[in-house]
Short mmCIF file of C-alpha atoms in Angstrom, two decimals:
data_model
loop_
_atom_site.label_atom_id
_atom_site.label_comp_id
_atom_site.label_asym_id
_atom_site.label_seq_id
_atom_site.Cartn_x
_atom_site.Cartn_y
_atom_site.Cartn_z
CA MET A 396 -28.25 -9.46 -8.87
CA GLU A 397 -27.95 -12.79 -10.62
CA GLU A 398 -30.89 -15.08 -11.07
CA ILE A 399 -30.92 -17.36 -8.09
CA LEU A 400 -32.21 -20.76 -9.03
CA GLU A 401 -32.43 -22.32 -5.64
CA ARG A 402 -33.51 -19.72 -3.17
CA PRO A 403 -32.46 -20.57 0.38
CA HIS A 404 -35.03 -20.68 3.13
CA TYR A 405 -33.37 -19.51 6.26
CA SER A 406 -34.65 -20.42 9.70
CA GLN A 407 -35.52 -17.63 12.10
CA SER A 408 -32.20 -17.91 13.93
CA GLU A 409 -30.27 -17.99 10.63
CA LYS A 410 -32.07 -14.85 9.53
CA GLU A 411 -31.14 -13.09 12.72
CA ALA A 412 -27.54 -14.21 12.46
CA ILE A 413 -27.22 -12.98 8.86
CA PHE A 414 -28.93 -9.72 9.68
CA ASN A 415 -26.85 -8.99 12.77
CA HIS A 416 -23.48 -10.23 11.57
CA GLU A 417 -23.51 -9.59 7.82
CA PHE A 418 -25.91 -6.67 7.33
CA LEU A 419 -25.76 -4.41 10.37
CA PRO A 420 -21.95 -3.98 10.40
CA HIS A 421 -22.31 -1.93 7.17
CA ILE A 422 -24.53 0.66 8.80
CA ASN A 423 -21.98 3.50 8.69
CA ALA A 424 -21.18 2.95 5.03
CA MET A 425 -24.91 2.68 4.27
CA TYR A 426 -25.68 5.88 6.13
CA ASN A 427 -22.90 7.73 4.37
CA PHE A 428 -24.14 6.49 0.98
CA GLY A 429 -27.69 7.54 1.90
CA TYR A 430 -26.46 10.94 2.97
CA ARG A 431 -24.45 11.50 -0.21
CA LEU A 432 -27.50 10.55 -2.29
CA THR A 433 -30.09 12.66 -0.46
CA LEU A 434 -27.79 15.34 1.00
CA ASP A 435 -30.05 15.39 4.03
CA ARG A 436 -29.29 13.64 7.31
CA ASP A 437 -32.91 12.88 8.25
CA ASP A 438 -33.70 11.55 4.79
CA ALA A 439 -30.56 9.45 4.96
CA LYS A 440 -31.73 7.90 8.23
CA ASP A 441 -35.14 7.06 6.73
CA LEU A 442 -33.57 5.65 3.60
CA VAL A 443 -31.17 3.44 5.55
CA GLN A 444 -33.94 2.22 7.84
CA ASP A 445 -36.20 1.39 4.89
CA THR A 446 -33.32 -0.40 3.21
CA TYR A 447 -32.61 -2.58 6.24
CA LEU A 448 -36.27 -3.46 6.62
CA LYS A 449 -36.44 -4.46 2.96
CA ALA A 450 -33.23 -6.44 3.36
CA TYR A 451 -34.81 -8.35 6.23
CA ARG A 452 -38.05 -8.97 4.36
CA PHE A 453 -36.21 -10.25 1.28
CA ILE A 454 -33.43 -12.00 3.16
CA ASP A 455 -34.18 -15.28 1.37
CA SER A 456 -32.94 -13.76 -1.86
CA PHE A 457 -29.55 -13.08 -0.25
CA GLN A 458 -27.11 -15.90 -0.91
CA GLN A 459 -24.73 -16.42 1.99
CA GLY A 460 -21.11 -16.14 0.97
CA THR A 461 -21.84 -13.41 -1.57
CA ASN A 462 -21.04 -9.76 -0.99
CA ALA A 463 -23.58 -8.53 1.57
CA LYS A 464 -22.43 -4.94 1.31
CA ALA A 465 -22.95 -4.83 -2.47
CA TRP A 466 -26.37 -6.45 -2.03
CA LEU A 467 -27.39 -3.84 0.56
CA PHE A 468 -26.03 -0.94 -1.49
CA ARG A 469 -28.08 -2.07 -4.45
CA ILE A 470 -31.27 -2.12 -2.39
CA LEU A 471 -30.48 1.33 -1.01
CA LYS A 472 -29.83 2.72 -4.48
CA ASN A 473 -33.11 1.26 -5.78
CA SER A 474 -35.04 2.60 -2.79
CA PHE A 475 -33.56 6.01 -3.44
CA ILE A 476 -34.65 5.98 -7.08
CA ASN A 477 -38.06 4.35 -6.62
CA ASP A 478 -39.23 5.79 -3.31
CA TYR A 479 -37.21 8.81 -2.37
CA ARG A 480 -36.98 10.53 -5.72
CA LYS A 481 -40.70 10.06 -6.33
CA LYS A 482 -41.62 11.44 -2.91
CA SER A 483 -39.17 14.27 -3.17
CA LYS A 484 -40.83 17.57 -3.98
CA GLU A 485 -37.91 18.71 -6.02
CA PRO A 486 -38.35 17.36 -9.52
CA SER A 487 -35.39 15.80 -11.21
CA LYS A 488 -33.69 18.80 -12.71
CA VAL A 489 -31.90 17.22 -15.59
CA ASP A 490 -32.49 14.23 -17.71
CA TYR A 491 -29.54 12.01 -16.99
CA GLN A 492 -29.30 10.71 -20.55
CA GLU A 493 -28.67 14.24 -21.77
CA VAL A 494 -26.02 14.78 -19.14
CA GLU A 495 -24.34 11.51 -19.97
CA THR A 496 -24.31 12.26 -23.69
CA TYR A 497 -22.91 15.70 -23.05
CA TYR A 498 -20.22 14.55 -20.68
CA ASN A 499 -19.19 11.76 -22.98
CA SER A 500 -18.58 14.06 -25.88
CA GLU A 501 -15.03 14.69 -26.92
CA GLU A 502 -15.72 18.39 -26.62
CA VAL A 503 -15.78 18.07 -22.86
CA ASP A 504 -12.37 16.42 -22.82
CA ARG A 505 -11.00 19.60 -24.29
CA GLN A 506 -13.01 21.83 -22.01
CA ILE A 507 -12.31 20.13 -18.73
CA THR A 508 -8.64 20.40 -18.03
CA PRO A 509 -8.60 21.13 -14.33
CA ASP A 510 -5.36 22.80 -13.31
CA LEU A 511 -5.57 21.58 -9.75
CA ARG A 512 -2.18 21.32 -8.07
CA VAL A 513 -1.29 18.73 -5.50
CA GLU A 514 -0.10 21.49 -3.13
CA SER A 515 -3.49 23.25 -3.31
CA LEU A 516 -5.31 20.00 -2.65
CA SER A 517 -3.13 19.16 0.33
CA ASN A 518 -4.04 22.54 1.84
CA MET A 519 -7.72 21.70 1.76
CA ILE A 520 -8.15 20.47 5.29
CA GLY A 521 -11.75 21.60 5.87
CA ASP A 522 -14.97 20.65 4.11
CA GLU A 523 -13.83 21.61 0.61
CA VAL A 524 -13.59 18.09 -0.78
CA SER A 525 -16.88 17.03 0.79
CA ASN A 526 -18.67 20.15 -0.48
CA ALA A 527 -17.19 19.75 -3.96
CA LEU A 528 -18.37 16.15 -4.06
CA ASN A 529 -21.87 17.14 -2.90
CA SER A 530 -22.08 19.75 -5.64
CA LEU A 531 -21.80 17.14 -8.39
CA ASP A 532 -24.83 15.58 -10.04
CA VAL A 533 -26.06 12.60 -8.02
CA ASP A 534 -24.92 10.01 -10.57
CA PHE A 535 -21.39 11.38 -10.48
CA ARG A 536 -21.30 11.57 -6.66
CA THR A 537 -22.47 7.98 -6.53
CA VAL A 538 -19.66 6.46 -8.59
CA ILE A 539 -17.01 8.32 -6.62
CA ILE A 540 -18.43 7.14 -3.30
CA LEU A 541 -18.72 3.54 -4.49
CA CYS A 542 -15.23 3.44 -5.96
CA ASP A 543 -13.03 5.66 -3.83
CA LEU A 544 -14.68 5.42 -0.47
CA GLU A 545 -16.18 1.96 -0.47
CA GLY A 546 -13.62 0.29 -2.70
CA PHE A 547 -16.08 -1.52 -4.97
CA LYS A 548 -14.63 -2.92 -8.19
CA TYR A 549 -16.05 -1.72 -11.51
CA GLU A 550 -17.90 -5.00 -11.97
CA GLU A 551 -19.58 -4.70 -8.56
CA MET A 552 -20.48 -1.09 -9.30
CA ALA A 553 -22.07 -2.13 -12.59
CA LYS A 554 -24.28 -4.57 -10.68
CA ILE A 555 -25.18 -2.12 -7.92
CA LEU A 556 -26.10 0.58 -10.44
CA ASP A 557 -27.54 -1.65 -13.19
CA ILE A 558 -25.35 -0.08 -15.85
CA PRO A 559 -22.75 -1.58 -18.21
CA ILE A 560 -19.16 -1.66 -17.00
CA GLY A 561 -18.10 0.71 -19.79
CA THR A 562 -20.54 3.27 -18.43
CA VAL A 563 -19.05 2.86 -14.96
CA ARG A 564 -15.63 3.61 -16.42
CA SER A 565 -16.67 6.67 -18.40
CA ARG A 566 -18.90 8.02 -15.64
CA LEU A 567 -16.04 7.77 -13.15
CA HIS A 568 -13.69 9.50 -15.54
CA ARG A 569 -16.13 12.41 -15.94
CA ALA A 570 -16.94 12.49 -12.24
CA ARG A 571 -13.30 12.86 -11.28
CA ALA A 572 -12.69 15.53 -13.91
CA LEU A 573 -15.69 17.51 -12.63
CA LEU A 574 -14.59 17.08 -9.03
CA LYS A 575 -11.11 18.35 -9.80
CA GLU A 576 -12.56 21.23 -11.77
CA LYS A 577 -14.68 22.23 -8.76
CA LEU A 578 -11.70 21.93 -6.44
CA SER A 579 -9.55 24.05 -8.69
CA HIS A 580 -12.22 26.78 -8.49
CA TYR A 581 -12.07 26.55 -4.71
CA ALA A 582 -8.29 26.72 -4.82
CA LYS A 583 -8.45 29.92 -6.86
CA GLU A 584 -11.05 31.48 -4.58
CA MET A 585 -8.98 30.66 -1.54
CA GLY A 586 -5.79 31.95 -3.07
CA TYR A 587 -4.03 28.59 -2.99
CA THR A 588 -2.77 29.03 -6.51
CA LYS A 589 0.02 31.34 -7.48
CA SER A 590 -1.91 33.05 -10.26
CA MET B 122 11.53 12.82 -33.18
CA ASN B 123 12.48 11.18 -29.97
CA THR B 124 15.49 12.63 -28.36
CA PRO B 125 17.41 10.50 -25.91
CA GLN B 126 16.40 11.33 -22.37
CA GLU B 127 18.92 12.14 -19.70
CA PRO B 128 18.57 9.82 -16.72
CA HIS B 129 15.93 11.03 -14.23
CA LYS B 130 14.87 13.81 -16.56
CA LYS B 131 11.16 13.63 -17.27
CA LYS B 132 9.58 14.98 -20.43
CA GLU B 133 7.43 18.05 -19.83
CA ASP B 134 4.65 17.23 -22.28
CA CYS B 135 2.53 14.17 -22.56
CA SER B 136 1.15 13.73 -26.05
CA ASN B 137 -1.61 11.48 -24.85
CA GLN B 138 -2.69 12.95 -21.55
CA ASN B 139 -6.38 12.10 -21.66
CA GLU B 140 -5.75 8.46 -22.51
CA CYS B 141 -3.02 8.33 -19.88
CA LEU B 142 -5.42 9.69 -17.29
CA LYS B 143 -7.88 6.93 -18.13
CA LEU B 144 -5.13 4.36 -17.74
CA LEU B 145 -3.98 5.95 -14.49
CA GLN B 146 -7.48 5.67 -13.08
CA ALA B 147 -7.70 2.05 -14.16
CA VAL B 148 -4.39 1.39 -12.40
CA LEU B 149 -5.46 3.08 -9.17
CA ASP B 150 -8.93 1.47 -9.23
CA GLY B 151 -7.53 -2.02 -9.77
CA ASP B 152 -9.08 -2.28 -13.24
CA ALA B 153 -5.82 -2.47 -15.20
CA THR B 154 -4.11 -5.68 -16.24
CA PRO B 155 -0.85 -6.52 -14.42
CA GLU B 156 1.05 -5.66 -17.63
CA GLN B 157 -0.64 -2.26 -17.97
CA ARG B 158 0.03 -1.57 -14.34
CA GLU B 159 3.67 -2.53 -14.53
CA HIS B 160 4.25 -0.49 -17.67
CA PHE B 161 2.48 2.57 -16.37
CA LEU B 162 3.95 2.67 -12.87
CA LYS B 163 7.47 1.53 -13.64
CA GLU B 164 8.10 2.96 -17.10
CA HIS B 165 5.69 5.69 -18.11
CA LEU B 166 5.66 7.60 -14.82
CA GLU B 167 9.45 7.60 -14.67
CA GLY B 168 9.69 9.54 -17.87
CA CYS B 169 6.61 11.75 -18.04
CA MET B 170 6.21 14.82 -15.83
CA PRO B 171 2.49 15.58 -16.50
CA CYS B 172 1.53 11.99 -15.76
CA TYR B 173 3.76 11.90 -12.70
CA LYS B 174 2.00 15.02 -11.38
CA ASN B 175 -1.42 13.59 -12.23
CA TYR B 176 -0.52 10.40 -10.41
CA ASN B 177 0.33 12.28 -7.21
CA LEU B 178 -2.83 14.37 -7.52
CA GLU B 179 -5.08 11.36 -8.07
CA VAL B 180 -3.54 9.52 -5.12
CA MET B 181 -4.04 12.52 -2.86
CA LEU B 182 -7.59 13.08 -4.10
CA ARG B 183 -8.47 9.52 -3.14
CA GLU B 184 -6.92 10.00 0.30
CA LYS B 185 -8.90 13.21 0.81
CA ILE B 186 -12.14 11.54 -0.23
CA LYS B 187 -11.46 8.69 2.20
CA THR B 188 -10.76 11.01 5.10
CA LYS B 189 -13.17 13.87 4.36
CA CYS B 190 -16.26 12.29 2.85
CA CYS B 191 -17.33 9.70 5.36
CA SER B 192 -19.85 10.19 8.10
CA GLU B 193 -21.00 7.84 10.84
CA ALA B 194 -24.57 6.78 11.31
CA PRO B 195 -26.31 8.49 14.24
CA GLY B 196 -26.05 6.40 17.41
CA ASP B 197 -29.77 5.68 17.67
CA LEU B 198 -30.20 4.39 14.12
CA MET B 199 -28.92 0.87 14.76
CA GLU B 200 -31.27 0.44 17.74
CA ALA B 201 -34.24 1.81 15.81
CA ILE B 202 -33.60 -0.67 13.00
CA LYS B 203 -33.18 -3.62 15.38
CA GLN B 204 -36.44 -2.74 17.08
CA LYS B 205 -38.39 -2.51 13.80
CA VAL B 206 -36.91 -5.77 12.58
CA SER B 207 -37.84 -7.61 15.76
CA GLN B 208 -41.41 -6.34 15.29
CA LEU B 209 -41.36 -7.73 11.76
CA ALA B 210 -39.92 -11.02 12.97
CA SER B 211 -42.53 -11.52 15.70
CA ARG B 212 -45.43 -11.02 13.34
#
């Protein structure tokens, strides 16, 4: 986050109060974010636990009155990239830069025109939306979770993800197009569409 | 050429659908200016069928994500974290 010039030094009881009242209440959102990043419930637990321990250790760099949830999400995201992805046996399949360049090309705007109908979507009462989201590349899943589920503003997302706000905007646009494309495939498979 | 629209009759084609979709997302995500928001929701949607449909779809998609894509932390996780933190604190 921003450079903090005067770093607070919290007393032991202040630390506990911040941790219990400002950090722990976000545990469900943190777990869900961890799960959507790793797609594994045990890994999500480990990631969330590591994140909270880091948050406690570095609590002096948290400024009271600022957005604790955004601060925690940023630590979790960094832990995922620095620790989890390195440990993970599965190598990163695609170079994100290539994906970003591809999905930002005008060509894709012409290609992705999901014909998902609101009626088909309303019929999806099972795991379709969750599965479709999980099938997207991790960077696309992430922006949808942060924006639609957690309600972060673009500026907060830019800080959590360390990317420019314009990239947040374009990544979200692609992510939603890809999600709708996936859902329209499901709709066809399930016979929700008339064709 | 623009033909006068009958009241409540929406045009079937949007000449600028991709740009409109970007604007729609900005409106729904709270990233649009009040003027953009006002124009899009009160004027553009009233007259444009593809954008009206997209609006309903985007709203529903967000609802589905909110209701279908959240999971609660396992019950023992909070306790496990508290325990580890108190170990850290007592060091």
